[in-house]
Amino acid sequence: MSSERVLSGMRPTGLLHLGHYHGVLKNWVKLQHESPCFFFVADWHALTTHYETPEVIENNVWDMVIDWLAAGVDPDKATLFIQSRVPEHAELHLLLSMNTPLGWLERVPTYKDQQDKLADRDLATYGFLGYPLLQSADILIYRATQVPVGEDQVPHIELTREVARRFNHMYGRERDFEAKALEAAKKMGNKVMKQLLALRTQFQEKGDRAALDEALALVASAQSLGKADRERLSGYVDGGGKTILVEPQAKLTEASKMPGLDGQKMSKSYQNTLSLRETPDNIALKVRKMPTDPQRVRRNDPGDPDKCPVWQLHEVYSDDSTKQWVQQGCRSAGIGCLECKEPVIQSITRELEPMRERAQAYAADPELVRKVMAQGCERARAVAQETMTDVRQAMGLNYR
Ligand code: TRP
Ligand code: SF4
């Protein structure tokens, strides 16, 4: 496991389709084996645009989680949770809002873009302006280092970095830093603590780098310490204090090349999708109805795959020999379009079959899904609470 911590969220505003699978979920499934991952349902974010129709969100939360699980996201590997069930996100959002300049939010490109794009809704709200800052809170509260997102979200990660930098600059190291560091050292046992303090002196007074490395290694291997304590101790040993909020990196997910049934990008708004739970019959029906090269009117007209959306699906799903068969057969009118679509139907059916089965099993057992999410929420909340303790302390708010 790397020292990276991954976090990403998805708004529950509609059925998931193959585009989500190829663009996002496949990547999550891979990442969960590489680093600790936090994936969450951004239901509050969905409310910023759907505040008049909250039932849309309610209906989609569980279906979306079921689709994640069906796609292979593993709740034993990744922490899955629902944003509104970790209210600490709202507290951090509020605290960050105190010192975030209005201009930073007004300048985020998605603010004006989305207002124009969703012109049928009134998005001149306080919540919508704060959308990217709530997202910053989502990320910073887990001290995530990597945030897998699409290109459009990069300005939000940039904002998050600026917000973290401003916070750390303004509130600096936490109060009682030394006392807390020593408390953490005590948790390592008397013997190790003495050794650690000796190494620290050796480094800070004599500049002995090897002593520093040894001390940091001791801290890193301390099983009895949580992440916050380990950071504190590392900062105590090297003299740098403790960074309260961590600046994350955007981890660009490759733009999904998943073409829809009409050759445009697969997207709900184009109504050209195949859902992750599409039945085999429906897959066949929808692919058979796909438009093909418009020049190929009759069976013995030759066609051009470059002008055909079906070819784009072959590019995603077919091996070289099948692709050659299409190229050759299409251009020479050797194969018919229905024949050409058959391997695509088979590949998609094969890909979705295990997902549909898993989704059915989860859908039939809502209690199980709720239990899985309750556990995830609890794990997430413990991490979020640890950060909030540090944040409150840094801001002088721990007079409770
Ligand atoms: N804004 C993101 C989207 O529309 C969803 C989201 C909310 C998110 N909070 C996040 C993504 C935190 C990554 C990290 O796709
Ligand atoms: Fe498209 Fe295949 Fe028909 Fe050619 S044969 S037009 S690639 S569906």
PDB file of N, CA and C and ligand atoms in Angstrom, residues 7-11 40 42 45 83 131 135 138-139 147-149 152-153 156-157, ligand 1:
ATOM      1  N   LEU A   7      -9.450   9.929  -2.741  1.00  0.00           N
ATOM      2  CA  LEU A   7     -10.851  10.229  -2.442  1.00  0.00           C
ATOM      3  C   LEU A   7     -11.567  10.702  -3.701  1.00  0.00           C
ATOM      4  N   SER A   8     -12.782  10.202  -3.897  1.00  0.00           N
ATOM      5  CA  SER A   8     -13.593  10.756  -4.972  1.00  0.00           C
ATOM      6  C   SER A   8     -15.075  10.605  -4.653  1.00  0.00           C
ATOM      7  N   GLY A   9     -15.881  11.428  -5.283  1.00  0.00           N
ATOM      8  CA  GLY A   9     -17.318  11.400  -5.028  1.00  0.00           C
ATOM      9  C   GLY A   9     -18.119  11.482  -6.311  1.00  0.00           C
ATOM     10  N   MET A  10     -19.370  11.065  -6.220  1.00  0.00           N
ATOM     11  CA  MET A  10     -20.252  11.084  -7.390  1.00  0.00           C
ATOM     12  C   MET A  10     -21.622  11.572  -6.930  1.00  0.00           C
ATOM     13  N   ARG A  11     -22.232  12.425  -7.742  1.00  0.00           N
ATOM     14  CA  ARG A  11     -23.558  12.923  -7.376  1.00  0.00           C
ATOM     15  C   ARG A  11     -24.641  11.927  -7.788  1.00  0.00           C
ATOM     16  N   PHE A  40     -17.461   8.323  -2.162  1.00  0.00           N
ATOM     17  CA  PHE A  40     -18.697   8.693  -1.465  1.00  0.00           C
ATOM     18  C   PHE A  40     -19.780   9.226  -2.399  1.00  0.00           C
ATOM     19  N   ALA A  42     -22.169  11.990  -3.174  1.00  0.00           N
ATOM     20  CA  ALA A  42     -22.190  13.434  -2.892  1.00  0.00           C
ATOM     21  C   ALA A  42     -23.632  13.933  -2.931  1.00  0.00           C
ATOM     22  N   HIS A  45     -24.075  17.746  -2.627  1.00  0.00           N
ATOM     23  CA  HIS A  45     -23.749  18.417  -3.893  1.00  0.00           C
ATOM     24  C   HIS A  45     -24.903  18.304  -4.883  1.00  0.00           C
ATOM     25  N   GLN A  83     -22.113  11.311   1.948  1.00  0.00           N
ATOM     26  CA  GLN A  83     -21.671  12.616   2.452  1.00  0.00           C
ATOM     27  C   GLN A  83     -22.524  13.121   3.628  1.00  0.00           C
ATOM     28  N   TYR A 131     -20.540  25.428  -3.825  1.00  0.00           N
ATOM     29  CA  TYR A 131     -20.315  24.047  -4.290  1.00  0.00           C
ATOM     30  C   TYR A 131     -18.842  23.629  -4.253  1.00  0.00           C
ATOM     31  N   GLN A 135     -16.804  20.896  -1.816  1.00  0.00           N
ATOM     32  CA  GLN A 135     -15.940  19.853  -2.381  1.00  0.00           C
ATOM     33  C   GLN A 135     -14.549  19.907  -1.740  1.00  0.00           C
ATOM     34  N   ASP A 138     -14.799  18.189   1.492  1.00  0.00           N
ATOM     35  CA  ASP A 138     -14.851  16.729   1.286  1.00  0.00           C
ATOM     36  C   ASP A 138     -13.446  16.141   1.200  1.00  0.00           C
ATOM     37  N   ILE A 139     -12.600  16.853   0.486  1.00  0.00           N
ATOM     38  CA  ILE A 139     -11.260  16.329   0.194  1.00  0.00           C
ATOM     39  C   ILE A 139     -10.341  16.519   1.395  1.00  0.00           C
ATOM     40  N   VAL A 147      -6.988  12.874  -5.978  1.00  0.00           N
ATOM     41  CA  VAL A 147      -8.418  12.956  -6.240  1.00  0.00           C
ATOM     42  C   VAL A 147      -8.678  12.622  -7.716  1.00  0.00           C
ATOM     43  N   PRO A 148      -9.107  11.396  -7.994  1.00  0.00           N
ATOM     44  CA  PRO A 148      -9.388  11.047  -9.386  1.00  0.00           C
ATOM     45  C   PRO A 148     -10.655  11.750  -9.860  1.00  0.00           C
ATOM     46  N   VAL A 149     -10.504  12.595 -10.859  1.00  0.00           N
ATOM     47  CA  VAL A 149     -11.650  13.348 -11.398  1.00  0.00           C
ATOM     48  C   VAL A 149     -11.437  13.585 -12.893  1.00  0.00           C
ATOM     49  N   ASP A 152     -13.053  18.552 -16.107  1.00  0.00           N
ATOM     50  CA  ASP A 152     -13.901  19.676 -15.695  1.00  0.00           C
ATOM     51  C   ASP A 152     -13.761  20.007 -14.211  1.00  0.00           C
ATOM     52  N   GLN A 153     -13.254  19.047 -13.443  1.00  0.00           N
ATOM     53  CA  GLN A 153     -13.165  19.242 -11.991  1.00  0.00           C
ATOM     54  C   GLN A 153     -11.821  19.802 -11.540  1.00  0.00           C
ATOM     55  N   HIS A 156     -11.667  22.830  -9.369  1.00  0.00           N
ATOM     56  CA  HIS A 156     -12.101  22.608  -7.987  1.00  0.00           C
ATOM     57  C   HIS A 156     -10.944  22.082  -7.131  1.00  0.00           C
ATOM     58  N   ILE A 157     -10.083  21.284  -7.722  1.00  0.00           N
ATOM     59  CA  ILE A 157      -8.943  20.760  -6.963  1.00  0.00           C
ATOM     60  C   ILE A 157      -7.929  21.879  -6.740  1.00  0.00           C
TER      61      ILE A 157
HETATM   62  N1  TRP B   1     -18.133  17.704  -8.117  1.00  0.00           N
HETATM   63  C1  TRP B   1     -17.906  16.316  -8.394  1.00  0.00           C
HETATM   64  C2  TRP B   1     -18.579  15.950  -9.716  1.00  0.00           C
HETATM   65  O1  TRP B   1     -19.497  16.605 -10.110  1.00  0.00           O
HETATM   66  C3  TRP B   1     -18.451  15.416  -7.304  1.00  0.00           C
HETATM   67  C4  TRP B   1     -17.703  15.609  -6.026  1.00  0.00           C
HETATM   68  C5  TRP B   1     -18.158  16.189  -4.889  1.00  0.00           C
HETATM   69  C6  TRP B   1     -16.346  15.253  -5.788  1.00  0.00           C
HETATM   70  N2  TRP B   1     -17.182  16.198  -3.938  1.00  0.00           N
HETATM   71  C7  TRP B   1     -16.062  15.635  -4.461  1.00  0.00           C
HETATM   72  C8  TRP B   1     -15.358  14.644  -6.573  1.00  0.00           C
HETATM   73  C9  TRP B   1     -14.792  15.453  -3.893  1.00  0.00           C
HETATM   74  C10 TRP B   1     -14.103  14.475  -6.007  1.00  0.00           C
HETATM   75  C11 TRP B   1     -13.817  14.864  -4.684  1.00  0.00           C
HETATM   76  O2  TRP B   1     -18.174  15.011 -10.347  1.00  0.00           O
END
